[in-house]
Coordinates of C-alpha atoms in Angstrom, one line a residue:
M1 CA 63.2 3.5 -71.8
K2 CA 60.4 2.5 -74.4
T3 CA 59.7 5.4 -76.7
H4 CA 55.9 6.6 -78.0
Y5 CA 55.9 8.7 -81.5
L6 CA 53.5 8.3 -83.6
P7 CA 55.0 8.3 -86.9
A8 CA 56.2 5.0 -85.7
L9 CA 53.2 3.9 -84.2
L10 CA 51.2 4.5 -87.4
C11 CA 53.2 1.5 -88.8
L12 CA 51.2 -0.8 -86.7
A13 CA 48.1 0.2 -88.5
G14 CA 48.9 -1.0 -91.9
P15 CA 49.8 0.5 -94.8
A16 CA 45.6 0.7 -95.8
L17 CA 44.6 1.8 -92.4
A18 CA 47.3 4.4 -91.9
Q19 CA 46.4 6.2 -95.3
G20 CA 42.8 6.7 -94.2
S21 CA 39.4 5.9 -94.2
E22 CA 38.6 4.8 -97.6
T23 CA 41.4 2.2 -98.0
G24 CA 40.9 1.4 -94.3
A25 CA 37.4 -0.1 -95.1
D26 CA 39.1 -2.3 -97.4
M27 CA 40.4 -4.1 -94.4
I28 CA 37.5 -4.2 -92.0
D29 CA 37.1 -7.8 -90.9
Y30 CA 34.6 -9.2 -88.6
G31 CA 36.0 -12.2 -88.0
P32 CA 34.1 -15.3 -86.6
R33 CA 32.4 -14.0 -83.5
P34 CA 29.3 -12.7 -85.5
A35 CA 28.5 -15.9 -87.0
Y36 CA 29.2 -18.0 -83.9
L37 CA 26.7 -15.7 -81.9
I38 CA 24.1 -15.8 -84.7
D39 CA 24.3 -19.6 -84.5
K40 CA 23.3 -19.4 -80.9
L41 CA 20.2 -17.6 -82.0
E42 CA 16.5 -19.4 -82.0
D43 CA 14.9 -19.6 -84.8
G44 CA 13.1 -16.8 -85.8
E45 CA 13.0 -13.5 -87.6
L46 CA 16.3 -11.7 -86.1
K47 CA 18.0 -15.0 -87.1
D48 CA 17.3 -15.1 -90.2
T49 CA 18.0 -11.7 -91.1
L50 CA 21.5 -11.8 -89.3
S51 CA 22.1 -14.9 -91.0
A52 CA 21.4 -13.6 -94.5
C53 CA 23.7 -10.9 -94.2
L54 CA 26.6 -13.2 -93.3
G55 CA 28.0 -12.8 -96.9
Q56 CA 27.7 -8.8 -97.1
T57 CA 31.2 -6.7 -97.3
P58 CA 32.2 -5.1 -94.1
A59 CA 32.1 -1.1 -93.6
K60 CA 32.7 1.0 -91.1
S61 CA 29.8 2.3 -88.9
D62 CA 29.4 5.3 -86.1
F63 CA 27.1 3.1 -84.7
S64 CA 30.1 0.7 -83.3
I65 CA 32.2 2.3 -80.2
G66 CA 35.3 0.8 -79.6
H67 CA 35.3 1.0 -75.6
R68 CA 39.0 1.6 -74.7
G69 CA 39.8 0.0 -78.2
A70 CA 39.0 -3.6 -78.2
P71 CA 39.9 -4.9 -74.8
L72 CA 38.3 -8.4 -74.9
L73 CA 41.6 -9.8 -75.8
F74 CA 43.9 -6.4 -76.3
P75 CA 45.1 -4.3 -73.4
E76 CA 43.0 -1.5 -73.0
H77 CA 44.1 2.0 -74.5
T78 CA 47.0 0.8 -76.3
V79 CA 47.7 1.5 -80.0
E80 CA 47.3 -2.1 -80.7
S81 CA 43.8 -2.4 -79.3
N82 CA 42.6 0.5 -81.3
V83 CA 43.9 -0.7 -84.5
A84 CA 42.2 -3.8 -83.8
A85 CA 39.0 -2.2 -83.2
A86 CA 39.1 -0.1 -86.3
R87 CA 39.9 -3.0 -87.9
M88 CA 36.4 -4.5 -87.0
G89 CA 34.8 -1.3 -88.3
A90 CA 34.5 0.6 -85.2
G91 CA 33.8 4.4 -86.8
I92 CA 34.1 5.5 -83.2
L93 CA 36.9 5.2 -80.7
E94 CA 37.6 6.2 -77.1
C95 CA 40.5 7.6 -75.1
D96 CA 39.8 7.6 -71.3
V97 CA 41.7 10.6 -70.4
T98 CA 43.4 11.4 -67.0
F99 CA 46.5 13.5 -66.2
T100 CA 50.1 13.1 -64.9
A101 CA 52.1 14.6 -62.4
D102 CA 53.1 17.2 -65.1
E103 CA 49.8 17.7 -66.1
E104 CA 50.1 16.0 -69.3
L105 CA 47.2 14.0 -71.0
V106 CA 47.4 10.1 -71.0
C107 CA 44.7 7.4 -72.0
R108 CA 43.8 5.6 -69.0
H109 CA 40.7 4.2 -67.8
A110 CA 41.5 5.7 -64.1
Q111 CA 43.9 7.7 -62.9
N112 CA 44.7 5.3 -60.2
D113 CA 44.7 2.1 -62.4
L114 CA 48.2 1.9 -63.1
H115 CA 49.1 -1.5 -61.0
T116 CA 46.2 -3.5 -62.8
T117 CA 46.9 -2.2 -66.4
T118 CA 50.8 -1.8 -66.4
N119 CA 53.7 -3.5 -65.2
I120 CA 54.7 -0.7 -62.7
L121 CA 54.8 -2.8 -59.4
T122 CA 57.7 -4.6 -60.8
T123 CA 59.5 -1.4 -61.9
D124 CA 61.5 1.1 -60.2
L125 CA 58.0 3.4 -60.3
A126 CA 56.8 1.1 -57.5
D127 CA 58.0 3.3 -55.1
T128 CA 55.8 6.2 -56.6
C129 CA 52.6 4.0 -55.8
N130 CA 50.2 5.9 -53.5
T131 CA 49.6 2.4 -51.8
P132 CA 52.7 0.5 -52.1
F133 CA 52.2 -3.6 -52.9
S134 CA 50.9 -5.5 -49.9
P135 CA 51.1 -9.1 -50.4
A136 CA 47.9 -11.5 -49.4
S137 CA 48.3 -13.1 -46.0
G138 CA 45.4 -15.2 -44.3
D139 CA 42.2 -14.0 -44.9
S140 CA 43.3 -10.4 -46.5
D141 CA 44.3 -9.9 -50.2
A142 CA 47.0 -8.2 -51.7
T143 CA 46.9 -4.3 -52.1
A144 CA 48.0 -1.9 -54.5
E145 CA 47.1 1.8 -55.8
C146 CA 49.0 3.2 -58.3
R147 CA 48.4 6.6 -59.9
T148 CA 49.3 8.5 -63.1
S149 CA 49.3 11.6 -61.2
E150 CA 52.2 10.2 -59.1
I151 CA 54.4 9.9 -62.2
T152 CA 55.7 12.4 -65.0
L153 CA 54.8 11.7 -68.3
D154 CA 58.3 10.4 -69.3
Q155 CA 58.1 7.9 -66.5
F156 CA 54.6 7.0 -67.9
R157 CA 56.2 6.0 -71.3
T158 CA 58.2 3.7 -69.6
L159 CA 55.5 1.6 -68.5
E160 CA 54.4 -1.6 -70.3
P161 CA 50.7 -2.0 -70.5
K162 CA 48.9 -5.8 -69.9
M163 CA 45.5 -6.7 -69.7
D164 CA 43.7 -5.1 -67.1
S165 CA 43.8 -7.4 -63.5
F166 CA 45.1 -8.5 -60.4
N167 CA 45.6 -10.9 -58.6
A168 CA 44.3 -10.6 -55.3
A169 CA 46.2 -13.6 -53.9
A170 CA 49.2 -12.4 -55.0
T171 CA 52.3 -12.9 -52.4
T172 CA 54.8 -11.0 -54.8
P173 CA 54.4 -8.1 -57.2
E174 CA 55.2 -10.5 -60.1
E175 CA 52.5 -12.6 -58.7
S176 CA 50.1 -9.4 -58.8
M177 CA 50.1 -8.9 -62.7
G178 CA 48.2 -12.1 -63.3
G179 CA 44.3 -12.6 -62.5
V180 CA 43.1 -12.2 -66.2
A181 CA 39.6 -13.7 -66.2
D182 CA 39.5 -16.7 -67.9
W183 CA 37.5 -15.5 -71.2
R184 CA 40.1 -13.3 -71.8
T185 CA 43.8 -13.8 -72.8
T186 CA 47.2 -12.6 -72.6
L187 CA 48.3 -13.7 -76.5
Y188 CA 48.3 -10.1 -77.9
S189 CA 49.6 -8.2 -74.6
D190 CA 53.5 -8.3 -75.9
G191 CA 54.8 -5.3 -76.8
A192 CA 51.7 -3.2 -76.6
T193 CA 51.9 0.5 -76.6
L194 CA 50.6 3.3 -74.5
M195 CA 49.4 6.4 -75.6
T196 CA 49.1 10.0 -74.6
H197 CA 45.7 11.9 -75.9
A198 CA 47.1 13.6 -78.3
E199 CA 48.7 10.6 -79.6
S200 CA 45.5 8.7 -79.8
I201 CA 43.7 11.7 -81.8
E202 CA 46.4 11.3 -84.6
L203 CA 45.9 7.8 -84.3
F204 CA 42.4 7.6 -84.6
A205 CA 42.4 10.3 -87.3
S206 CA 44.9 8.4 -89.4
L207 CA 42.3 5.0 -89.2
G208 CA 39.7 7.1 -90.2
A209 CA 37.8 7.1 -87.2
K210 CA 36.1 9.7 -84.6
F211 CA 36.4 10.7 -81.4
T212 CA 35.1 10.0 -77.7
P213 CA 37.2 10.9 -75.1
E214 CA 36.0 10.6 -71.7
L215 CA 37.4 13.1 -68.9
K216 CA 38.3 10.8 -66.1
S217 CA 37.2 12.2 -62.4
P218 CA 40.6 12.5 -60.8
S219 CA 41.7 10.2 -57.8
V220 CA 43.8 13.7 -56.5
E221 CA 42.1 16.4 -54.9
M222 CA 41.5 19.6 -57.1
P223 CA 42.8 21.9 -58.3
F224 CA 46.3 19.9 -58.6
N225 CA 49.1 21.7 -58.1
G226 CA 46.5 24.8 -59.4
F227 CA 45.3 22.6 -62.3
S228 CA 41.8 23.1 -61.7
Q229 CA 38.8 20.8 -63.1
E230 CA 37.8 23.5 -65.7
D231 CA 42.1 23.5 -66.5
Y232 CA 41.3 20.0 -67.1
A233 CA 38.1 19.9 -69.2
Q234 CA 39.3 22.5 -71.3
K235 CA 42.8 20.9 -72.0
L236 CA 41.1 18.1 -73.2
V237 CA 39.1 20.1 -75.7
D238 CA 42.3 22.5 -76.5
E239 CA 44.3 19.3 -78.0
Y240 CA 41.5 18.8 -80.6
K241 CA 41.5 22.5 -81.6
A242 CA 45.0 22.3 -81.7
V243 CA 45.1 19.9 -84.7
G244 CA 42.0 21.1 -86.2
I245 CA 39.7 18.3 -85.6
P246 CA 36.2 19.3 -86.5
P247 CA 33.6 19.8 -83.3
E248 CA 30.9 17.4 -84.8
D249 CA 33.6 14.4 -85.1
V250 CA 34.1 14.5 -81.2
W251 CA 31.8 13.1 -78.6
L252 CA 33.1 14.6 -75.2
Q253 CA 32.1 12.4 -72.3
S254 CA 32.2 12.9 -68.4
F255 CA 30.3 11.4 -65.3
N256 CA 30.6 14.6 -63.7
L257 CA 27.4 16.9 -65.1
E258 CA 29.5 19.8 -64.5
D259 CA 32.0 19.1 -67.0
V260 CA 29.3 18.6 -69.4
L261 CA 27.4 21.6 -68.9
Y262 CA 30.8 23.7 -68.6
W263 CA 31.7 22.2 -72.1
I264 CA 28.3 23.7 -73.6
E265 CA 29.1 27.2 -71.9
A266 CA 32.7 27.2 -72.7
E267 CA 33.4 25.3 -75.7
P268 CA 29.6 25.4 -77.4
D269 CA 30.7 23.5 -80.9
F270 CA 32.1 20.7 -78.9
G271 CA 29.5 20.9 -76.1
A272 CA 26.7 20.1 -78.7
Q273 CA 27.3 16.8 -78.6
A274 CA 28.7 16.2 -75.1
V275 CA 28.3 13.0 -73.6
Y276 CA 26.4 12.9 -69.9
L277 CA 27.2 9.3 -68.6
D278 CA 24.7 9.1 -66.1
D279 CA 25.5 7.4 -63.3
S280 CA 22.0 7.4 -61.5
Y281 CA 22.4 3.6 -60.9
D282 CA 24.8 4.1 -58.0
I283 CA 22.1 5.9 -55.8
D284 CA 20.5 4.2 -53.4
G285 CA 16.8 3.4 -54.4
F286 CA 17.4 3.7 -58.3
D287 CA 15.0 2.1 -60.3
P288 CA 15.2 2.4 -64.0
M289 CA 11.5 1.9 -64.0
N290 CA 10.4 4.6 -61.7
P291 CA 10.9 8.2 -62.8
A292 CA 10.7 9.3 -59.3
T293 CA 14.2 7.7 -58.5
F294 CA 16.0 9.5 -61.2
P295 CA 18.1 12.4 -59.4
E296 CA 17.7 14.7 -62.5
S297 CA 14.6 14.7 -64.8
M298 CA 15.6 13.9 -68.6
Q299 CA 13.8 17.1 -69.6
S300 CA 15.8 19.1 -67.2
L301 CA 19.0 17.8 -68.6
Y302 CA 17.6 18.6 -72.2
D303 CA 16.6 22.1 -70.5
R304 CA 20.3 22.5 -69.5
G305 CA 21.5 22.0 -73.0
V306 CA 22.7 18.3 -72.7
R307 CA 21.8 16.4 -75.9
Y308 CA 23.1 12.9 -75.5
I309 CA 22.8 10.8 -72.2
A310 CA 24.6 7.5 -72.0
P311 CA 23.6 4.7 -69.3
P312 CA 24.8 1.4 -68.9
L313 CA 23.2 -1.3 -71.1
W314 CA 20.8 -2.6 -68.4
V315 CA 19.4 0.5 -67.4
L316 CA 17.6 1.0 -70.9
V317 CA 15.9 -2.3 -71.0
T318 CA 13.8 -4.7 -68.5
L319 CA 11.4 -7.8 -69.2
D320 CA 7.7 -7.6 -69.9
D321 CA 5.2 -10.2 -68.4
A322 CA 6.4 -12.3 -71.3
G323 CA 9.9 -12.5 -70.3
D324 CA 10.8 -10.8 -73.6
I325 CA 13.4 -7.7 -73.6
V326 CA 11.8 -4.5 -74.0
P327 CA 12.7 -0.4 -73.4
S328 CA 12.6 0.5 -69.7
T329 CA 11.0 3.3 -68.3
Y330 CA 14.2 5.4 -68.6
A331 CA 14.4 4.8 -72.0
E332 CA 11.3 5.9 -72.7
E333 CA 11.6 9.4 -70.8
A334 CA 14.9 9.9 -72.1
Q335 CA 13.4 9.3 -76.0
A336 CA 10.4 11.8 -74.9
A337 CA 12.6 14.7 -73.9
G338 CA 14.6 14.3 -77.3
L339 CA 17.8 13.2 -75.6
N340 CA 20.3 11.0 -78.1
I341 CA 21.0 7.9 -76.2
I342 CA 24.6 6.3 -76.5
T343 CA 24.9 2.8 -74.0
W344 CA 27.7 0.6 -72.5
T345 CA 29.6 -1.7 -72.7
L346 CA 28.5 -5.1 -74.9
E347 CA 31.0 -7.8 -74.9
R348 CA 32.3 -7.0 -71.4
S349 CA 30.5 -9.6 -69.8
G350 CA 32.2 -13.0 -71.1
P351 CA 29.5 -16.0 -71.6
L352 CA 26.3 -15.2 -70.9
A353 CA 25.0 -18.7 -69.7
N354 CA 24.4 -17.7 -65.9
G355 CA 22.6 -14.4 -66.0
G356 CA 25.3 -11.9 -67.8
G357 CA 26.2 -10.2 -64.7
W358 CA 26.2 -6.6 -63.9
Y359 CA 25.7 -5.4 -67.1
F360 CA 22.5 -7.6 -68.1
Q361 CA 21.0 -7.5 -64.3
S362 CA 17.8 -6.2 -65.6
I363 CA 17.3 -9.0 -67.8
A364 CA 18.9 -11.7 -65.9
D365 CA 15.9 -13.9 -66.1
A366 CA 16.4 -14.1 -69.7
T367 CA 20.3 -14.2 -70.6
D368 CA 21.3 -17.7 -70.6
S369 CA 23.0 -17.8 -73.5
D370 CA 25.6 -15.8 -75.8
A371 CA 22.6 -15.2 -78.1
V372 CA 21.5 -12.6 -75.8
Y373 CA 24.2 -10.2 -76.9
Y374 CA 22.3 -9.9 -80.5
E375 CA 18.7 -10.2 -78.8
L376 CA 19.6 -7.3 -76.3
L377 CA 21.3 -5.1 -79.5
H378 CA 18.2 -5.4 -81.4
V379 CA 15.8 -4.0 -78.9
L380 CA 18.5 -1.1 -78.1
A381 CA 18.7 -0.5 -81.7
Q382 CA 15.3 -0.8 -83.1
D383 CA 13.2 -0.2 -79.7
V384 CA 15.0 2.3 -77.7
G385 CA 16.7 3.9 -80.8
V386 CA 20.2 4.1 -79.4
E387 CA 22.5 6.4 -81.3
G388 CA 25.3 4.2 -80.6
V389 CA 27.1 1.2 -78.3
F390 CA 30.2 0.9 -77.0
S391 CA 31.7 -2.6 -77.2
D392 CA 34.8 -4.6 -75.9
W393 CA 34.5 -6.2 -79.3
P394 CA 33.6 -3.8 -81.8
A395 CA 33.0 -6.4 -84.7
T396 CA 29.7 -8.0 -82.9
V397 CA 28.2 -4.1 -83.1
T398 CA 29.6 -3.5 -86.6
F399 CA 27.7 -6.7 -87.9
Y400 CA 24.8 -5.9 -86.9
A401 CA 25.0 -2.2 -87.8
N402 CA 26.1 -3.0 -91.3
C403 CA 23.0 -5.7 -91.4
Y404 CA 20.2 -3.2 -90.5
G405 CA 21.8 -0.4 -92.3
L406 CA 22.5 1.8 -89.2

């Protein structure tokens, strides 16, 4: 059985980072990617400014948020992924939170992602999966679904994390563990370490980072064995209170507006900067240029106590008649209402030569090279005025934040 004890895990952070933020800052390293992206920019003011910062001393920035750590190359929600993010200067780190069968909080992007993020299908716990592995056959893809709510915390601890992927052509459980995008890697997966939510708090604190946990929507009907949605939301907060984490260092997140409103009412110190992850983009007819399609007005959210809103990148921008990236009406409405804006997720799309995919859909016509990562980030920071940016490779955002003094 693989054990997970934070004193041992902290050794993975290295002696400097484990001592706290001041000495940890000495270890911050951008690596080669920011310079690589800057080289791809067209000549102009942005390239000149960023190029002039290439010799700067890296520093941690709260503008730079590790999205599940640094999952461009590391298995998400692992100790190693978050240590990598901290070493790239991410001032805020994320644990997506779900629960096990015994109602313990753990870091997973979804309650039902164990078949894509761990080795569960090749272990004895495969029998616990809600949907057992079914091999690909003819025109039918392989399928499986495995939930944390089907196993105990002790069982969860026996699993080995891997890069998030599922090989839809698999005919065996072992083959299903493949399918990693060719612009990611498995080089940093060996020996990666899962975390509970409580362990993430201790780790992030040791790294000198702040906290942005996301309460994930359950895959099971709530209440779950008497464990209500309110119990779930409260337990998340209680794990910060239990170890004395200041509320101002925590940005609670949820796609469920009722969770955010619960925190505002029940835990006002934490609720003051709770983040509403707006998924209006999933509604038929949603148009970030047309406020009539927004299910909630920005002013209505503000009047109900919400102070932070977090849509995906593409919702905040559009292209003007000249083909330049500019703020969307959605962004302007949020600004006018006094809402703080956070956005997600940079460096999640792979190479941008062909439009950038889902995260770049509103500016696809201008997305033709990796340089657009910095072009978009510049508009988000300077024109939209976002407070922070989630990234799968935080060094990209940290470099920009340091260069522009964010």
